[in-house]
XYZ file of C-alpha atoms in Angstrom:
577
model
C 121.543 188.833 95.830
C 125.331 187.196 96.662
C 125.544 183.718 97.359
C 126.819 184.366 100.786
C 124.255 186.809 101.711
C 121.588 184.541 100.530
C 122.861 181.268 102.262
C 123.364 184.154 105.390
C 119.404 185.264 104.665
C 117.975 181.598 104.457
C 120.234 180.615 108.049
C 118.279 183.317 109.973
C 115.200 182.395 108.794
C 115.867 178.897 109.981
C 117.030 180.289 113.025
C 114.138 182.279 113.372
C 111.656 179.221 112.730
C 113.428 177.348 115.787
C 114.161 180.163 118.759
C 110.780 182.359 118.051
C 108.605 180.099 119.839
C 110.456 180.754 123.845
C 109.848 184.607 122.925
C 107.093 184.441 121.873
C 105.072 181.342 123.621
C 104.316 181.271 127.843
C 107.749 182.021 128.653
C 108.069 185.250 126.508
C 107.464 187.376 129.555
C 109.846 185.675 132.300
C 112.612 185.530 128.752
C 112.318 189.082 128.154
C 112.289 190.056 131.549
C 115.743 188.344 132.285
C 117.596 189.201 128.622
C 117.010 192.806 129.635
C 118.251 192.609 133.112
C 121.168 190.469 131.696
C 121.617 193.042 129.063
C 121.935 195.936 132.038
C 124.768 193.481 133.281
C 126.180 194.206 130.061
C 125.753 197.585 130.122
C 127.930 198.064 133.415
C 130.246 194.931 132.545
C 131.088 197.521 129.042
C 131.210 200.981 131.326
C 133.620 199.215 133.766
C 135.997 198.078 130.943
C 136.240 201.947 129.737
C 137.348 202.888 133.099
C 140.116 199.915 133.480
C 141.054 201.010 130.310
C 141.566 205.013 131.255
C 142.631 203.911 134.492
C 145.466 201.553 132.485
C 146.651 205.151 129.944
C 146.688 206.875 133.524
C 149.176 204.271 135.137
C 151.660 204.357 132.109
C 151.371 207.737 132.041
C 152.280 208.523 135.732
C 154.789 206.043 135.905
C 156.450 207.474 132.230
C 156.481 210.958 134.110
C 157.228 209.600 137.310
C 154.906 211.064 139.174
C 154.625 209.294 142.502
C 151.598 210.995 143.631
C 149.761 210.222 140.476
C 150.639 207.104 139.995
C 149.396 206.440 143.403
C 146.018 208.291 142.482
C 145.917 205.663 139.976
C 146.164 202.374 141.732
C 143.704 203.340 143.981
C 140.864 204.510 140.899
C 142.290 201.055 139.579
C 140.736 198.793 143.006
C 137.905 200.240 143.423
C 136.833 199.806 139.822
C 138.101 196.226 140.014
C 136.150 196.151 143.018
C 132.930 197.111 141.440
C 134.007 195.079 137.662
C 134.378 191.627 138.868
C 131.351 190.973 141.004
C 129.612 192.757 138.061
C 131.621 189.754 135.503
C 130.752 187.010 137.148
C 126.571 187.847 138.451
C 126.855 188.620 134.391
C 128.271 185.342 133.296
C 126.282 183.052 136.141
C 123.223 184.936 134.651
C 123.829 184.089 131.522
C 124.144 180.881 131.283
C 121.199 179.836 133.771
C 118.808 182.057 131.023
C 120.685 179.314 128.813
C 119.774 176.427 130.441
C 116.495 177.079 131.322
C 115.960 178.038 127.209
C 116.844 174.509 127.216
C 114.691 172.609 129.429
C 111.934 174.581 127.556
C 112.977 173.849 124.065
C 113.568 170.272 124.505
C 110.167 170.030 126.378
C 108.841 171.829 123.246
C 110.871 169.049 120.762
C 109.976 166.190 123.023
C 105.813 166.744 122.963
C 106.051 167.218 119.536
C 108.646 163.595 119.312
C 105.932 162.202 121.282
C 102.454 162.722 120.717
C 100.417 161.261 118.283
C 103.518 158.812 117.767
C 105.603 160.968 115.569
C 108.717 159.080 116.628
C 107.128 155.328 115.032
C 106.293 157.536 111.625
C 109.548 160.281 111.950
C 111.222 159.280 108.024
C 113.815 161.588 106.617
C 115.057 162.241 109.910
C 118.193 160.935 110.959
C 119.458 160.591 114.772
C 116.479 162.136 116.034
C 117.677 161.357 119.469
C 120.951 163.510 119.039
C 118.928 166.033 117.718
C 116.829 166.331 120.894
C 119.387 165.582 123.354
C 122.426 167.862 122.083
C 121.995 169.479 119.213
C 119.213 171.449 121.230
C 121.810 172.336 124.403
C 124.123 173.531 121.385
C 121.683 175.727 120.214
C 120.145 177.263 123.016
C 123.629 177.750 124.354
C 125.454 179.756 121.120
C 122.532 181.467 120.289
C 122.651 183.301 123.288
C 125.979 184.009 123.428
C 126.034 185.271 120.084
C 123.514 187.296 120.792
C 124.925 188.584 123.884
C 128.178 188.642 121.991
C 125.987 191.224 119.443
C 124.890 193.288 122.081
C 128.098 193.350 124.313
C 129.618 194.174 120.509
C 127.777 197.413 119.962
C 128.108 198.501 123.349
C 132.021 198.186 123.172
C 131.925 199.590 119.664
C 130.265 202.770 121.028
C 131.650 202.983 124.584
C 135.523 202.752 123.043
C 134.950 205.123 119.691
C 134.536 207.588 121.498
C 137.812 206.871 123.447
C 138.875 206.629 120.125
C 138.027 209.266 118.111
C 139.123 211.666 120.781
C 143.232 210.191 120.491
C 142.936 209.504 116.504
C 140.411 210.295 113.795
C 142.915 208.783 111.692
C 142.539 205.144 113.638
C 138.724 205.061 113.355
C 139.682 205.021 109.795
C 141.996 202.784 109.435
C 139.981 200.073 111.233
C 136.171 200.678 109.108
C 138.872 200.091 106.650
C 140.564 196.774 108.075
C 137.957 195.392 109.732
C 135.565 195.381 106.370
C 138.166 193.570 104.563
C 138.863 190.715 106.957
C 134.672 190.063 106.916
C 134.677 190.243 103.173
C 137.575 187.695 102.898
C 136.596 185.386 106.075
C 133.026 184.657 104.748
C 134.403 184.317 101.070
C 137.556 182.015 101.534
C 135.652 179.674 105.191
C 131.782 180.269 104.567
C 130.121 177.708 102.724
C 133.265 174.626 103.074
C 133.164 175.262 107.212
C 129.286 175.330 107.248
C 128.995 172.113 104.752
C 131.871 170.014 107.059
C 130.452 170.726 110.679
C 127.174 170.193 109.000
C 128.550 166.550 108.123
C 130.525 166.077 110.881
C 127.761 166.078 113.170
C 125.906 163.508 110.997
C 128.336 161.322 110.997
C 129.688 161.320 114.690
C 125.697 160.783 115.663
C 125.924 157.840 113.270
C 129.121 156.693 114.634
C 127.635 156.838 118.568
C 124.174 155.395 117.523
C 125.355 152.159 115.865
C 127.774 151.412 119.015
C 124.185 152.044 120.905
C 122.496 149.530 119.055
C 125.781 146.861 119.695
C 125.400 147.513 123.136
C 121.002 146.728 123.029
C 120.903 143.770 120.873
C 124.357 142.439 122.721
C 123.109 139.106 123.567
C 121.862 138.582 119.450
C 125.385 139.153 118.414
C 127.226 137.405 120.715
C 125.137 134.530 119.860
C 125.677 135.130 116.184
C 129.096 135.444 116.618
C 128.905 138.676 114.859
C 131.912 140.518 116.397
C 133.219 140.847 112.846
C 130.590 142.364 110.630
C 130.176 144.790 114.081
C 133.505 145.699 113.665
C 133.554 146.852 109.903
C 129.975 148.803 110.655
C 131.506 150.309 112.828
C 134.568 150.733 111.414
C 132.981 152.810 108.153
C 131.136 154.564 110.715
C 134.354 156.231 112.205
C 136.555 156.241 108.463
C 134.002 158.687 107.548
C 133.626 160.772 110.421
C 137.218 161.252 110.315
C 137.920 161.958 107.039
C 135.527 164.306 107.407
C 137.684 165.136 110.524
C 140.919 165.922 107.830
C 138.796 168.320 105.882
C 137.639 170.669 108.431
C 141.611 170.239 109.817
C 143.023 171.751 106.614
C 139.552 174.469 106.492
C 140.361 175.578 110.507
C 144.120 175.379 109.635
C 143.786 177.963 106.922
C 140.600 180.049 108.801
C 143.823 180.006 111.970
C 146.405 181.511 109.788
C 144.482 184.185 108.792
C 142.507 184.931 111.896
C 145.805 184.921 113.214
C 147.431 187.244 111.376
C 144.306 189.660 110.921
C 144.805 189.927 114.977
C 148.235 189.986 115.630
C 148.807 192.726 112.832
C 146.563 194.935 114.693
C 148.520 194.829 117.705
C 151.041 196.806 115.485
C 148.759 199.131 113.946
C 147.987 202.195 116.749
C 151.222 202.649 117.618
C 152.269 202.973 114.122
C 149.999 205.362 113.712
C 150.454 207.010 116.476
C 154.479 207.212 117.058
C 154.206 210.231 115.142
C 152.860 212.172 117.840
C 154.417 210.136 120.543
C 157.826 210.872 119.349
C 156.886 214.323 118.773
C 155.745 215.099 122.238
C 152.086 215.842 120.646
C 151.267 212.780 122.902
C 151.426 210.924 125.761
C 152.860 207.599 126.425
C 149.916 206.428 128.602
C 147.569 208.140 126.034
C 149.220 205.838 123.110
C 148.310 202.937 124.766
C 144.688 203.978 126.234
C 144.680 204.654 122.133
C 146.145 201.065 121.373
C 143.664 198.865 124.414
C 140.630 201.364 122.643
C 141.575 200.066 118.824
C 142.060 196.319 120.106
C 138.721 197.053 121.571
C 136.621 198.884 118.610
C 138.459 196.264 116.236
C 137.035 193.183 118.277
C 133.758 194.545 118.532
C 133.535 194.824 114.499
C 135.387 191.445 113.982
C 132.775 189.717 115.626
C 132.124 186.995 112.470
C 136.008 186.793 112.336
C 136.871 185.935 115.457
C 133.799 183.358 115.375
C 133.531 181.898 112.560
C 134.479 178.429 113.535
C 131.847 178.197 116.433
C 129.012 180.410 113.645
C 129.651 177.614 111.505
C 129.026 174.320 113.957
C 125.799 176.951 115.349
C 124.861 177.197 111.367
C 124.786 173.250 110.872
C 123.316 172.752 114.227
C 120.336 175.209 113.114
C 119.935 172.959 110.099
C 119.693 169.818 111.351
C 117.301 170.957 114.500
C 114.972 173.050 111.755
C 114.509 170.033 109.886
C 113.417 167.770 112.600
C 111.219 170.973 113.298
C 109.372 171.398 109.948
C 108.674 167.562 109.969
C 107.440 167.256 113.415
C 105.153 170.232 112.246
C 103.958 168.225 109.238
C 102.149 165.952 111.196
C 100.479 162.624 110.425
C 100.802 162.456 105.765
C 97.101 162.075 104.868
C 95.766 158.391 105.198
C 92.713 157.326 102.737
C 91.667 155.120 106.525
C 89.286 156.552 108.423
C 89.218 155.967 112.204
C 85.402 156.148 113.988
C 85.130 156.230 118.177
C 83.166 153.259 118.743
C 81.750 150.406 121.568
C 83.263 147.201 119.437
C 86.091 147.045 116.925
C 84.423 146.848 113.012
C 86.172 146.953 109.932
C 84.037 148.205 106.633
C 85.603 148.202 103.378
C 88.942 148.067 104.519
C 92.363 148.394 102.399
C 95.631 148.722 103.501
C 98.796 149.683 101.642
C 102.431 149.994 101.918
C 103.642 153.012 103.451
C 104.683 155.534 100.835
C 104.006 152.421 98.159
C 101.146 151.580 95.713
C 101.333 148.045 97.107
C 97.944 146.147 98.704
C 98.344 144.391 101.776
C 94.262 143.972 102.234
C 91.601 144.675 99.791
C 88.245 145.745 100.964
C 88.579 143.172 104.611
C 84.938 143.927 106.451
C 83.895 142.229 109.751
C 82.879 143.031 113.325
C 83.740 141.572 116.371
C 81.459 141.984 119.308
C 82.047 141.719 123.143
C 84.164 138.137 123.774
C 84.537 137.421 120.471
C 87.677 136.017 118.760
C 90.269 135.887 115.800
C 93.163 134.607 114.539
C 94.943 136.160 111.959
C 97.247 133.548 109.815
C 98.920 133.697 106.732
C 102.162 133.266 104.884
C 105.297 136.051 106.452
C 104.980 138.731 104.401
C 101.729 138.778 103.555
C 100.356 141.943 105.444
C 99.284 140.145 108.981
C 101.229 142.890 111.541
C 100.579 145.143 108.786
C 96.957 145.058 108.860
C 97.300 145.334 112.854
C 99.198 148.686 112.398
C 96.524 150.002 110.353
C 93.785 149.294 113.317
C 96.095 150.481 116.082
C 96.467 153.726 113.905
C 100.057 153.519 112.828
C 98.672 153.318 109.399
C 96.832 155.550 107.591
C 97.210 154.535 103.534
C 94.924 152.798 101.995
C 91.258 153.513 102.153
C 88.089 151.970 104.808
C 86.570 152.714 108.109
C 88.020 151.152 111.421
C 85.288 151.452 114.056
C 87.493 151.194 117.141
C 86.745 151.373 120.979
C 88.434 154.238 123.424
C 91.984 153.933 123.421
C 92.516 152.913 126.719
C 90.002 149.529 126.265
C 92.890 148.568 123.893
C 96.106 146.761 124.831
C 98.618 145.352 122.012
C 101.006 142.547 123.095
C 104.153 142.433 120.168
C 105.843 139.358 120.059
C 109.206 141.496 121.623
C 108.383 143.541 124.338
C 109.449 146.231 125.453
C 110.800 146.659 129.083
C 112.222 149.329 131.061
C 115.127 149.607 133.215
C 113.243 149.917 136.566
C 111.723 148.587 138.974
C 109.007 145.493 138.469
C 106.155 147.465 139.866
C 106.905 149.733 136.359
C 106.821 147.053 134.477
C 103.681 145.620 135.602
C 102.017 148.938 134.967
C 103.495 150.124 131.634
C 102.585 152.263 129.704
C 100.970 153.664 133.047
C 102.207 155.892 135.233
C 99.831 154.044 137.685
C 96.662 151.873 138.009
C 95.310 152.333 141.689
C 96.066 147.867 141.971
C 97.886 147.474 145.588
C 100.497 145.360 145.641
C 98.061 142.386 146.483
C 96.781 142.780 143.344
C 99.832 143.151 141.440
C 100.974 139.835 143.628
C 98.445 138.040 142.374
C 99.196 138.623 138.939
C 102.317 137.576 139.300
C 100.962 134.298 140.195
C 98.851 133.998 137.131
C 101.166 134.171 135.089
C 103.834 132.446 137.141
C 106.624 135.179 137.558
C 105.879 135.518 141.592
C 109.368 134.425 142.253
C 110.611 138.239 140.970
C 109.328 139.807 144.098
C 110.552 137.739 146.344
C 113.729 138.758 147.987
C 115.091 142.585 148.459
C 113.245 144.916 146.983
C 109.610 142.955 146.352
C 107.784 145.116 143.429
C 109.821 147.411 143.655
C 113.087 145.714 142.991
C 115.551 147.651 140.100
C 116.867 145.607 137.518
C 117.483 145.537 133.236
C 114.716 143.271 133.214
C 115.572 142.609 129.313
C 118.620 140.639 130.290
C 117.245 139.521 132.760
C 114.690 137.837 131.909
C 114.393 135.135 129.215
C 112.040 135.281 126.358
C 109.549 133.084 127.462
C 109.436 135.467 130.867
C 109.284 138.489 128.685
C 106.050 137.401 127.161
C 104.711 136.527 130.322
C 105.101 139.546 131.865
C 103.743 141.203 128.986
C 100.351 138.719 129.496
C 101.000 140.123 133.425
C 100.761 143.866 132.017
C 97.819 142.436 129.367
C 96.328 141.221 133.048
C 96.747 143.986 134.661
C 95.401 147.122 132.451
C 92.024 144.616 132.135
C 91.267 145.524 128.571
C 87.934 144.792 127.012
C 90.022 144.237 123.405
C 93.872 142.755 123.125
C 95.624 142.497 120.158
C 98.264 139.891 120.356
C 101.537 139.981 117.699
C 103.032 136.529 118.501
C 103.058 137.354 121.228
C 103.229 133.871 122.672
C 105.856 132.627 120.711
C 108.810 131.872 122.968
C 105.844 130.195 125.467
C 105.380 126.444 126.054
C 102.403 124.712 125.380
C 100.906 124.439 129.003
C 101.864 128.226 129.466
C 100.070 129.417 126.429
C 97.067 127.980 127.263
C 96.649 129.287 130.686
C 96.809 132.343 129.348
C 94.638 132.473 126.314
C 91.728 130.936 128.966
C 92.514 133.763 131.876
C 91.893 136.519 128.936
C 88.790 134.314 127.397
C 87.152 133.737 130.649
C 87.477 137.614 131.436
C 85.169 138.171 128.089
C 88.369 139.952 126.611
C 87.900 140.518 122.694
C 91.342 138.361 121.272
C 92.377 139.711 118.092
C 95.419 137.568 117.626
C 98.825 136.453 114.857
C 100.204 133.495 115.571
C 101.662 130.684 113.104
C 101.208 127.592 116.068
C 98.086 125.478 114.779
C 97.543 125.143 119.048
C 96.546 129.014 118.977
C 93.578 128.331 116.265
C 91.960 126.461 118.792
C 91.030 129.547 121.357
C 89.923 131.410 118.832
C 86.078 131.452 117.239
C 87.203 133.187 113.744
C 89.835 132.776 111.282
C 90.855 135.726 108.657
C 93.556 134.327 106.736
C 95.739 136.354 104.681
C 96.916 134.750 101.299
C 98.449 137.672 99.415
C 98.067 140.720 97.029
C 94.993 141.421 99.334
C 92.707 138.954 98.898
C 91.819 137.047 102.155
C 89.280 134.545 103.801
C 87.493 135.000 107.247
C 86.030 131.717 108.682
C 85.189 129.641 112.412
C 87.825 127.087 113.223
C 85.989 123.746 113.975
C 85.278 123.257 118.027
C 87.913 121.845 119.410
C 87.186 118.102 120.927
C 86.397 117.948 124.457
C 88.657 114.731 124.802
C 91.651 116.066 122.848
C 94.287 119.362 122.844
C 92.724 121.934 120.613
C 93.656 120.440 117.261
C 96.555 121.377 115.197
C 95.260 121.117 111.846
C 94.250 124.132 109.601
C 90.992 125.588 109.759
C 87.809 124.381 108.002
C 86.946 126.272 104.502
C 86.336 129.836 104.070
C 82.917 130.678 104.347
C 83.620 134.388 102.381
C 86.282 135.541 99.748
C 86.859 138.906 98.408
C 89.300 139.041 95.204
């Protein structure tokens, strides 16, 4: 198989992988029914195009013969044809666009389901800019897929309809047309095929990289402003813009050569039928109107058989988009990589001979860790930065699976995780409090009481109350954001709370108040913290010492007349190599 043919076969296979579920899934009956309706409209539109071409020839012949009655009869016939052709044309295109919109909705939801299920968005690797692929590439794929499919069907109909007309006028034109179209198609694929597809693929990627960097600038505006990092950010933006523009220059050069070829190919086709038929017209064997009709039929048939030549630029961009969607679909379908850590549902949290490894690496972060946390128990995880504290929490939460051992855990709805930097949506205050739920069953009075407990009642005062809408990430300080995250924890009242430096921005008084609130509720606590005062709110301490080693012990009871101790925990009672 030749290289262009192999490339086309591969592109077709990737296209089928992405497109097939819509035609075979839950929407298949509607999908096929509407498609058949669109094809019927296309048949009608093609038939009216043939009638218009015939009436154009009749008008020309009537004028050339100076026959007034024949001319006005042709005018009336043309008006009748146009009166039916115009609404059919409009309905066809509206139906096509509505169909593409429904396909986009279905396919986008399919990608979103796969992207958000099993936390695929967290572990997705090897796929750049998944947001752009879902938002833009899916839209381009569905719109252009349907467009090219209907162009192909329309070209086939046009080929049959106008070939009949052309065959009756000049068989020589039909033979010349076949040779002309074949030569043009082979030259376009051979000269412009792979370079344009490759350049369009990289253009999509580099444009997405540039847009993503701008998005990161907006999301981290405050941190960048404090750093005065404008020069570094500008340097990064310039690099990505330069890469996109350099690729665009290559695209312009390739497109220039393609335009030269396409324009020459199409313009010469206007002259060919008249040159071929000139002898018959000049000899009086063929009317002028018939020559015009033959020219129109020749152009229509040539357009049908020259589909690749005329649409090569769009096809190359389309194939590049297919590659991006196919890669993402294949990655999502692959699912979570196999890991050695086994998870089991249980009433309480228990780790048995747990070994945690860094993803895509043999580096051991925690080795043969075993402990259990009965209801109401509390555990503080400490250690130097980079020793694996957060990695251990990711394993407990099911985000990492590399390693071995067993994790027995309560149901997901009974476990709540608080990161150091809370995630806040742009939305209502109510939505921040009940996140990640969409509803909790708690009334406004209960939510306001929670705000009182975290000393954020003022956020609900004034216009809007709990339905006040703000960009909370920008409005609130780091400490306020962490208190709002604690409010979420109090709203959901889980059996187990996992806190990763969740009080790092709080003062000692607020930190003590919130921890004591959780302890009074009987919540099982697991915390990561560097502040010594946090140790006083936990009965047990797990210290990671690096290289997979750890020690597990108990914190000394605090002196009732003094604040929680700031000294290090007493000597560990359990050690593993």
